[in-house]
């Protein structure tokens, strides 16, 4: 089965959910580690929501609802994928990881767009680079060149390098800040 791709952040409760979803879905996953969705994680998700669509897929139980509500109350424009308990259980447990693939794909497609042709969501463009240059009064090309010990790249090559190193906009900004702070 070819994987479908979601361009955004997929929030789930735990590792078993990521393992299940990643068998048929490609994207950026964020685990709350069960009910452990503290303010730091919520703030991080809130920052991520500035540049990414956020979908929340939790177990169809009380704790899953609590997690979903915490996130939805803190972050605007979150898309909640609500699962029915009847389709998410085995003999011992109720949860996302216990559901079937076709059911979950259908529920996701009811709420967001999935594609067949992308493997990795690359969200950096030249406008983003220019904004970082202006914001920090630096040249991102120079920082990449110095950090990776390469010639100063062309704009097109810079984007390819950032893609190859799995940068997204948030990690690129953190990269810039770390260098400017001597880390």
XYZ file of C-alpha atoms in Angstrom:
183
model
C 0.000 0.000 0.000
C 1.315 3.436 -0.944
C 1.338 5.929 1.892
C -0.834 8.992 1.825
C 0.748 12.299 2.763
C -0.494 14.984 5.152
C 1.246 18.330 4.970
C 1.079 19.477 8.570
C 1.386 18.200 12.126
C -0.472 15.072 13.235
C -0.992 15.072 17.013
C -1.582 11.703 18.662
C -1.351 10.311 22.180
C 1.553 7.930 21.866
C 4.082 5.831 20.045
C 1.680 2.996 19.177
C -0.544 5.546 17.436
C 2.412 6.875 15.434
C 3.471 3.333 14.554
C -0.048 2.509 13.352
C -0.555 5.719 11.351
C 2.896 5.606 9.785
C 2.032 2.289 8.115
C -0.232 4.199 5.711
C 0.316 7.915 6.383
C 3.372 10.093 5.923
C 3.768 13.403 7.714
C 5.121 15.104 10.813
C 3.901 13.374 13.966
C 3.669 14.916 17.442
C 3.015 12.711 20.474
C 1.447 14.057 23.659
C 2.750 11.002 25.554
C -0.716 10.190 26.794
C -2.299 12.781 29.070
C 1.060 14.496 29.517
C 0.100 17.533 27.430
C 1.655 20.274 29.539
C 1.978 24.010 28.849
C 5.374 23.625 27.156
C 3.960 21.126 24.656
C 0.903 23.291 24.122
C 3.118 26.337 23.517
C 5.225 24.353 21.065
C 2.111 23.177 19.247
C 0.853 26.748 19.230
C 4.112 27.903 17.608
C 3.917 25.052 15.108
C 0.339 26.034 14.290
C 1.628 29.351 12.919
C 3.207 27.552 9.960
C 1.447 24.182 9.906
C -2.058 22.819 9.870
C -2.607 20.796 13.051
C -4.822 17.730 13.204
C -5.526 15.944 16.469
C -6.386 12.244 16.441
C -6.839 10.891 19.961
C -8.366 7.731 21.340
C -12.174 7.792 21.566
C -12.200 7.726 25.358
C -12.307 10.153 28.299
C -8.557 10.826 28.332
C -8.493 11.317 24.559
C -11.301 13.858 24.842
C -9.420 15.675 27.637
C -6.282 15.922 25.508
C -8.236 17.095 22.468
C -10.037 19.743 24.565
C -6.791 21.046 26.107
C -5.271 21.462 22.665
C -8.382 22.980 21.074
C -8.773 25.472 23.931
C -5.181 26.691 23.565
C -4.696 26.593 19.802
C -6.866 28.122 17.090
C -7.676 26.320 13.863
C -7.001 22.807 15.123
C -8.798 20.116 13.149
C -10.095 17.349 15.403
C -10.523 13.899 13.913
C -13.226 12.303 16.060
C -13.188 8.513 16.071
C -16.084 6.243 17.054
C -15.343 3.695 19.794
C -17.103 0.988 17.801
C -14.419 1.136 15.115
C -11.466 1.457 17.496
C -11.392 -1.568 19.731
C -9.993 -5.009 20.015
C -10.605 -7.542 22.799
C -8.495 -5.662 25.352
C -8.308 -2.000 24.418
C -10.038 0.961 22.802
C -7.809 3.321 20.847
C -6.610 4.758 17.581
C -4.013 2.015 17.150
C -6.761 -0.592 17.488
C -8.839 0.751 14.590
C -8.619 -0.264 10.953
C -6.767 1.615 8.248
C -9.705 2.230 5.904
C -11.819 3.676 8.709
C -9.084 6.084 9.846
C -8.270 7.198 6.298
C -11.950 7.914 5.728
C -12.237 9.977 8.928
C -9.100 11.978 8.096
C -10.244 12.620 4.512
C -13.558 13.972 5.837
C -11.598 16.786 7.508
C -8.331 17.472 5.668
C -6.650 16.947 2.332
C -4.300 14.024 1.861
C -2.128 13.609 -1.201
C -0.391 10.720 -2.890
C 2.678 12.426 -4.251
C 4.705 13.913 -1.407
C 6.902 12.075 1.056
C 8.256 14.994 3.060
C 6.661 18.308 3.819
C 9.158 21.033 2.987
C 7.810 24.406 4.009
C 10.722 26.762 3.429
C 10.775 29.156 0.496
C 12.937 32.095 -0.470
C 10.528 34.537 1.169
C 11.052 32.724 4.491
C 14.826 33.035 4.053
C 14.578 36.770 3.306
C 12.351 37.270 6.374
C 14.916 35.521 8.590
C 17.722 37.575 7.050
C 15.838 40.776 7.842
C 14.649 39.676 11.295
C 18.138 38.746 12.532
C 20.141 41.088 10.295
C 22.090 38.123 8.960
C 22.463 36.106 5.777
C 21.119 32.568 6.116
C 23.245 31.485 3.142
C 26.392 32.542 5.010
C 25.329 30.708 8.184
C 24.569 27.506 6.280
C 27.819 27.840 4.388
C 29.855 28.340 7.576
C 28.065 25.687 9.606
C 28.240 22.980 6.926
C 31.597 24.135 5.564
C 30.395 24.524 1.977
C 30.577 27.254 -0.642
C 27.939 29.933 -0.332
C 25.052 28.341 -2.230
C 22.732 29.829 -4.815
C 19.135 30.328 -3.701
C 18.039 27.138 -5.425
C 20.908 25.138 -3.917
C 20.209 26.611 -0.478
C 16.653 25.271 -0.602
C 17.939 21.844 -1.666
C 20.454 21.807 1.201
C 17.793 22.752 3.735
C 15.539 20.017 2.337
C 18.301 17.407 2.538
C 18.985 18.266 6.187
C 15.249 18.002 7.032
C 14.935 21.635 7.997
C 11.522 23.151 8.378
C 10.869 26.800 9.103
C 10.919 26.322 12.888
C 14.151 24.342 12.953
C 15.795 26.818 10.598
C 14.906 29.713 12.870
C 16.185 27.797 15.902
C 19.355 27.035 13.971
C 19.842 30.768 13.305
C 19.137 31.704 16.925
C 21.536 29.055 18.269
C 24.344 30.280 16.054
C 23.700 33.917 16.993
C 23.686 32.936 20.691
C 26.970 31.035 20.332
C 25.503 27.571 20.823
